[in-house]
Amino acid sequence: MTSRAKVIIAIGAAIGLMALCCVGGTITYFLGGLQGTPSDPANTVNDYLACGSTTQVSVTGKLPDISTLSGEQVKNAAIIIKVGQDRKVPPRGWVIAIATALQESTLHNYGDLGARNDHDSLGLFQQRPSMGWGTPAQIMDPSYAAGKFYDKLVKIPDWETMPLTRAAQRVQVSAYPDAYAKHEPLATEIVNQLANGAALAVGSSTNLHCATGTEIAASGWTVPVVARISSGWRTPDRPTHNGVDLAAARGTPIRAAASGIVIVAECNAHLASGAWYGCDRDGSLQVVGCGWWVEIRHADNVITRYCHMGSRPDVVVGQEVTAGQVIGQVGATGNVSGPHLHFEVHVNGDASYAGAVDPVTFMRQRGAPVGVVS
Amino acid sequence: MRTLLRRIGPRYGVGLGLIVLVVIVVALAKLVGHGSAPQLITNGPGPTASAPSGPPDDGEGEAPTPAAPSVNPGQTGPSAVAAKFADAWLHHDVPAKQWHAALAKYATAALADELNGADPAGVPADRVTGAPTQIDIGADFVQYAIPTDTGTLTLSLQADRGRWLVSGIDWTAT
């Protein structure tokens, strides 16, 4: 082989390697484009491809690890979901049933606990034979117990839209009616993990679809308005923008994102000098504040905030609201350049900067993605 | 350069040039296309956005200081109502009707309705063991966490024209 031929082969090999590298990079580039928004690694557990499926939940074999639950607890949750599926109860009912069992028994099929027992209460839902729930043997069968819970639940008018703890209390008639609310987030995660994201869905178990528009997902969450996002959460340009701006037209009804208690409903608008500006007229970029605004405290110490309403909110402090209930109208009061809804989500009961989370991620995980206009 | 081209010949030179071109095009597309890929949401400030940068933040950056619970002259304040309600709730060794009537005096109509049919035997504690903690306050809404012998009783209270009533009961066992 001549030295010229050697050089040609070497260059050819180099070109071949470059081509491989380049093609690989190109494929990665194009596939990368299909993935859309990068997922937040801290929250991947809550991102599901589907909003439920028609496949029956398996109650045998390998079940997923969920939070800190034991295998027995996960299996009991799977049984509760399967009974709901068999009875064609919508997934909102599965979430309510699992939250109830978390409160009553932490998903353990308790027998008589002796001195610690509350009278003759037994099983996942702590049902009492003396109150007509069934024989002790029946109640200790998780499928029977879940069936009796669903029997009563689906007879309650509006059970699908009322706050979870209200629906659960109507069935259980507990001495502490608000106790079920705090279990809603974990119950939602359990249903999503065992039933392929079904807590993000609406519809019956034979006709599940992802919640769209103003529909309320089985998680109990819905979008406040259907509109595109005109300014995102803590962008490089606006690092202290603690919410998303939703570009809805003036007068669009604003809906409570989930059930809860109104903790703020007032006007907040003054000038940089500190002088009061008020909310009886449109604001501007020279005005500081939220304008007419509302804050709602939800289960598990989540707080949502709604700013710049066009007129006095439709709700008052202390009022209990249901998911999707209209709380006011889109307007342009406070610090704005035009009508929109400024929407914030805070966790851990912390209404300050430190408690704010990205509403896009938070709402997507609950099956109520903001900023989606179909 | 000329020496190099002569050695590898015009055909390979063109090939090499093409590959360099592809690399440049892909790199440019990646840089330029990054922000303009089709997305469901847009992050740029639109025509209806608030101030595009910095303060004043339209989102109330910090929580406003909540107002203290308001009490009308001659009315019982929320902490006293909570204490009376907690005593009545814990005094559960009585007939259901009597227990319910004692609670209803300090409860909203909605809560009294929710407790209809509840069995006082289901109350899991017997006595208060410490001072209540105020959790959440406002002019018309307040919560107290009350320690008991077996767990924490959390009462929500709201004011209706100055009259404080218990609107919610939560329980967490210890």
PDB file of N, CA, C and O in Angstrom, chain A residues 168-203:
ATOM      1  N   ALA A 168     -66.985  11.656  52.139  1.00  0.00           N
ATOM      2  CA  ALA A 168     -66.576  10.577  53.040  1.00  0.00           C
ATOM      3  C   ALA A 168     -67.360  10.634  54.353  1.00  0.00           C
ATOM      4  O   ALA A 168     -67.802   9.606  54.879  1.00  0.00           O
ATOM      5  N   GLN A 169     -67.558  11.848  54.877  1.00  0.00           N
ATOM      6  CA  GLN A 169     -68.275  11.997  56.144  1.00  0.00           C
ATOM      7  C   GLN A 169     -69.724  11.543  56.024  1.00  0.00           C
ATOM      8  O   GLN A 169     -70.278  10.966  56.951  1.00  0.00           O
ATOM      9  N   ARG A 170     -70.338  11.800  54.865  1.00  0.00           N
ATOM     10  CA  ARG A 170     -71.731  11.385  54.688  1.00  0.00           C
ATOM     11  C   ARG A 170     -71.859   9.864  54.784  1.00  0.00           C
ATOM     12  O   ARG A 170     -72.872   9.333  55.229  1.00  0.00           O
ATOM     13  N   VAL A 171     -70.818   9.138  54.367  1.00  0.00           N
ATOM     14  CA  VAL A 171     -70.848   7.677  54.454  1.00  0.00           C
ATOM     15  C   VAL A 171     -70.465   7.218  55.863  1.00  0.00           C
ATOM     16  O   VAL A 171     -71.115   6.369  56.458  1.00  0.00           O
ATOM     17  N   GLN A 172     -69.406   7.824  56.420  1.00  0.00           N
ATOM     18  CA  GLN A 172     -68.815   7.297  57.652  1.00  0.00           C
ATOM     19  C   GLN A 172     -69.462   7.857  58.920  1.00  0.00           C
ATOM     20  O   GLN A 172     -69.412   7.222  59.974  1.00  0.00           O
ATOM     21  N   VAL A 173     -70.041   9.082  58.853  1.00  0.00           N
ATOM     22  CA  VAL A 173     -70.641   9.772  59.996  1.00  0.00           C
ATOM     23  C   VAL A 173     -69.702   9.748  61.211  1.00  0.00           C
ATOM     24  O   VAL A 173     -70.045   9.255  62.283  1.00  0.00           O
ATOM     25  N   SER A 174     -68.523  10.309  61.005  1.00  0.00           N
ATOM     26  CA  SER A 174     -67.497  10.332  62.045  1.00  0.00           C
ATOM     27  C   SER A 174     -67.707  11.497  62.998  1.00  0.00           C
ATOM     28  O   SER A 174     -68.399  12.462  62.686  1.00  0.00           O
ATOM     29  N   ALA A 175     -67.067  11.427  64.168  1.00  0.00           N
ATOM     30  CA  ALA A 175     -67.124  12.530  65.137  1.00  0.00           C
ATOM     31  C   ALA A 175     -66.154  13.647  64.765  1.00  0.00           C
ATOM     32  O   ALA A 175     -66.102  14.669  65.437  1.00  0.00           O
ATOM     33  N   TYR A 176     -65.337  13.453  63.740  1.00  0.00           N
ATOM     34  CA  TYR A 176     -64.409  14.504  63.259  1.00  0.00           C
ATOM     35  C   TYR A 176     -64.460  14.540  61.737  1.00  0.00           C
ATOM     36  O   TYR A 176     -63.614  13.978  61.043  1.00  0.00           O
ATOM     37  N   PRO A 177     -65.458  15.262  61.207  1.00  0.00           N
ATOM     38  CA  PRO A 177     -65.813  15.191  59.775  1.00  0.00           C
ATOM     39  C   PRO A 177     -64.728  15.669  58.809  1.00  0.00           C
ATOM     40  O   PRO A 177     -64.739  15.264  57.653  1.00  0.00           O
ATOM     41  N   ASP A 178     -63.782  16.520  59.261  1.00  0.00           N
ATOM     42  CA  ASP A 178     -62.794  17.074  58.324  1.00  0.00           C
ATOM     43  C   ASP A 178     -61.564  16.177  58.151  1.00  0.00           C
ATOM     44  O   ASP A 178     -60.632  16.527  57.425  1.00  0.00           O
ATOM     45  N   ALA A 179     -61.563  15.041  58.825  1.00  0.00           N
ATOM     46  CA  ALA A 179     -60.325  14.256  58.913  1.00  0.00           C
ATOM     47  C   ALA A 179     -59.919  13.580  57.612  1.00  0.00           C
ATOM     48  O   ALA A 179     -58.775  13.164  57.461  1.00  0.00           O
ATOM     49  N   TYR A 180     -60.842  13.453  56.660  1.00  0.00           N
ATOM     50  CA  TYR A 180     -60.515  12.709  55.433  1.00  0.00           C
ATOM     51  C   TYR A 180     -59.738  13.551  54.428  1.00  0.00           C
ATOM     52  O   TYR A 180     -59.017  13.022  53.588  1.00  0.00           O
ATOM     53  N   ALA A 181     -59.885  14.886  54.531  1.00  0.00           N
ATOM     54  CA  ALA A 181     -59.309  15.777  53.516  1.00  0.00           C
ATOM     55  C   ALA A 181     -57.804  15.603  53.369  1.00  0.00           C
ATOM     56  O   ALA A 181     -57.270  15.626  52.261  1.00  0.00           O
ATOM     57  N   LYS A 182     -57.112  15.427  54.497  1.00  0.00           N
ATOM     58  CA  LYS A 182     -55.642  15.413  54.437  1.00  0.00           C
ATOM     59  C   LYS A 182     -55.098  14.201  53.683  1.00  0.00           C
ATOM     60  O   LYS A 182     -53.916  14.182  53.324  1.00  0.00           O
ATOM     61  N   HIS A 183     -55.930  13.203  53.432  1.00  0.00           N
ATOM     62  CA  HIS A 183     -55.458  12.006  52.727  1.00  0.00           C
ATOM     63  C   HIS A 183     -55.679  12.070  51.214  1.00  0.00           C
ATOM     64  O   HIS A 183     -55.321  11.130  50.502  1.00  0.00           O
ATOM     65  N   GLU A 184     -56.273  13.167  50.743  1.00  0.00           N
ATOM     66  CA  GLU A 184     -56.592  13.248  49.303  1.00  0.00           C
ATOM     67  C   GLU A 184     -55.338  13.151  48.415  1.00  0.00           C
ATOM     68  O   GLU A 184     -55.355  12.436  47.416  1.00  0.00           O
ATOM     69  N   PRO A 185     -54.229  13.860  48.734  1.00  0.00           N
ATOM     70  CA  PRO A 185     -53.062  13.763  47.847  1.00  0.00           C
ATOM     71  C   PRO A 185     -52.499  12.344  47.741  1.00  0.00           C
ATOM     72  O   PRO A 185     -52.202  11.869  46.641  1.00  0.00           O
ATOM     73  N   LEU A 186     -52.350  11.637  48.872  1.00  0.00           N
ATOM     74  CA  LEU A 186     -51.802  10.283  48.810  1.00  0.00           C
ATOM     75  C   LEU A 186     -52.773   9.338  48.094  1.00  0.00           C
ATOM     76  O   LEU A 186     -52.358   8.481  47.297  1.00  0.00           O
ATOM     77  N   ALA A 187     -54.073   9.504  48.363  1.00  0.00           N
ATOM     78  CA  ALA A 187     -55.066   8.668  47.684  1.00  0.00           C
ATOM     79  C   ALA A 187     -55.002   8.875  46.170  1.00  0.00           C
ATOM     80  O   ALA A 187     -55.117   7.926  45.388  1.00  0.00           O
ATOM     81  N   THR A 188     -54.783  10.130  45.760  1.00  0.00           N
ATOM     82  CA  THR A 188     -54.649  10.434  44.329  1.00  0.00           C
ATOM     83  C   THR A 188     -53.427   9.728  43.746  1.00  0.00           C
ATOM     84  O   THR A 188     -53.493   9.117  42.675  1.00  0.00           O
ATOM     85  N   GLU A 189     -52.303   9.780  44.473  1.00  0.00           N
ATOM     86  CA  GLU A 189     -51.087   9.132  43.983  1.00  0.00           C
ATOM     87  C   GLU A 189     -51.281   7.611  43.891  1.00  0.00           C
ATOM     88  O   GLU A 189     -50.830   6.970  42.936  1.00  0.00           O
ATOM     89  N   ILE A 190     -51.961   7.026  44.879  1.00  0.00           N
ATOM     90  CA  ILE A 190     -52.187   5.580  44.871  1.00  0.00           C
ATOM     91  C   ILE A 190     -53.012   5.186  43.647  1.00  0.00           C
ATOM     92  O   ILE A 190     -52.695   4.227  42.933  1.00  0.00           O
ATOM     93  N   VAL A 191     -54.099   5.929  43.382  1.00  0.00           N
ATOM     94  CA  VAL A 191     -54.950   5.603  42.226  1.00  0.00           C
ATOM     95  C   VAL A 191     -54.164   5.767  40.925  1.00  0.00           C
ATOM     96  O   VAL A 191     -54.257   4.931  40.017  1.00  0.00           O
ATOM     97  N   ASN A 192     -53.352   6.815  40.843  1.00  0.00           N
ATOM     98  CA  ASN A 192     -52.551   7.000  39.632  1.00  0.00           C
ATOM     99  C   ASN A 192     -51.574   5.855  39.418  1.00  0.00           C
ATOM    100  O   ASN A 192     -51.415   5.346  38.312  1.00  0.00           O
ATOM    101  N   GLN A 193     -50.908   5.446  40.491  1.00  0.00           N
ATOM    102  CA  GLN A 193     -49.886   4.407  40.347  1.00  0.00           C
ATOM    103  C   GLN A 193     -50.501   3.042  40.047  1.00  0.00           C
ATOM    104  O   GLN A 193     -49.953   2.271  39.271  1.00  0.00           O
ATOM    105  N   LEU A 194     -51.630   2.733  40.675  1.00  0.00           N
ATOM    106  CA  LEU A 194     -52.213   1.403  40.484  1.00  0.00           C
ATOM    107  C   LEU A 194     -53.088   1.333  39.244  1.00  0.00           C
ATOM    108  O   LEU A 194     -53.271   0.255  38.680  1.00  0.00           O
ATOM    109  N   ALA A 195     -53.647   2.440  38.816  1.00  0.00           N
ATOM    110  CA  ALA A 195     -54.618   2.409  37.712  1.00  0.00           C
ATOM    111  C   ALA A 195     -54.202   3.354  36.587  1.00  0.00           C
ATOM    112  O   ALA A 195     -55.045   3.973  35.946  1.00  0.00           O
ATOM    113  N   ASN A 196     -52.874   3.443  36.371  1.00  0.00           N
ATOM    114  CA  ASN A 196     -52.374   4.095  35.161  1.00  0.00           C
ATOM    115  C   ASN A 196     -52.858   5.543  34.996  1.00  0.00           C
ATOM    116  O   ASN A 196     -53.338   5.928  33.940  1.00  0.00           O
ATOM    117  N   GLY A 197     -52.750   6.318  36.061  1.00  0.00           N
ATOM    118  CA  GLY A 197     -53.093   7.727  35.956  1.00  0.00           C
ATOM    119  C   GLY A 197     -54.588   8.025  35.987  1.00  0.00           C
ATOM    120  O   GLY A 197     -55.014   9.085  35.545  1.00  0.00           O
ATOM    121  N   ALA A 198     -55.388   7.095  36.535  1.00  0.00           N
ATOM    122  CA  ALA A 198     -56.845   7.281  36.481  1.00  0.00           C
ATOM    123  C   ALA A 198     -57.327   8.485  37.292  1.00  0.00           C
ATOM    124  O   ALA A 198     -58.402   9.015  37.027  1.00  0.00           O
ATOM    125  N   ALA A 199     -56.532   8.950  38.267  1.00  0.00           N
ATOM    126  CA  ALA A 199     -56.971  10.112  39.046  1.00  0.00           C
ATOM    127  C   ALA A 199     -56.877  11.402  38.232  1.00  0.00           C
ATOM    128  O   ALA A 199     -57.344  12.446  38.656  1.00  0.00           O
ATOM    129  N   LEU A 200     -56.239  11.319  37.043  1.00  0.00           N
ATOM    130  CA  LEU A 200     -56.165  12.483  36.160  1.00  0.00           C
ATOM    131  C   LEU A 200     -57.368  12.530  35.225  1.00  0.00           C
ATOM    132  O   LEU A 200     -57.495  13.441  34.411  1.00  0.00           O
ATOM    133  N   ALA A 201     -58.231  11.533  35.316  1.00  0.00           N
ATOM    134  CA  ALA A 201     -59.269  11.341  34.304  1.00  0.00           C
ATOM    135  C   ALA A 201     -60.637  11.799  34.785  1.00  0.00           C
ATOM    136  O   ALA A 201     -60.860  12.074  35.959  1.00  0.00           O
ATOM    137  N   VAL A 202     -61.549  11.875  33.833  1.00  0.00           N
ATOM    138  CA  VAL A 202     -62.970  12.004  34.131  1.00  0.00           C
ATOM    139  C   VAL A 202     -63.687  10.878  33.405  1.00  0.00           C
ATOM    140  O   VAL A 202     -63.125  10.226  32.536  1.00  0.00           O
ATOM    141  N   GLY A 203     -64.941  10.656  33.751  1.00  0.00           N
ATOM    142  CA  GLY A 203     -65.724   9.624  33.093  1.00  0.00           C
ATOM    143  C   GLY A 203     -65.857   8.401  33.967  1.00  0.00           C
ATOM    144  O   GLY A 203     -65.338   8.339  35.074  1.00  0.00           O
TER     145      GLY A 203
END
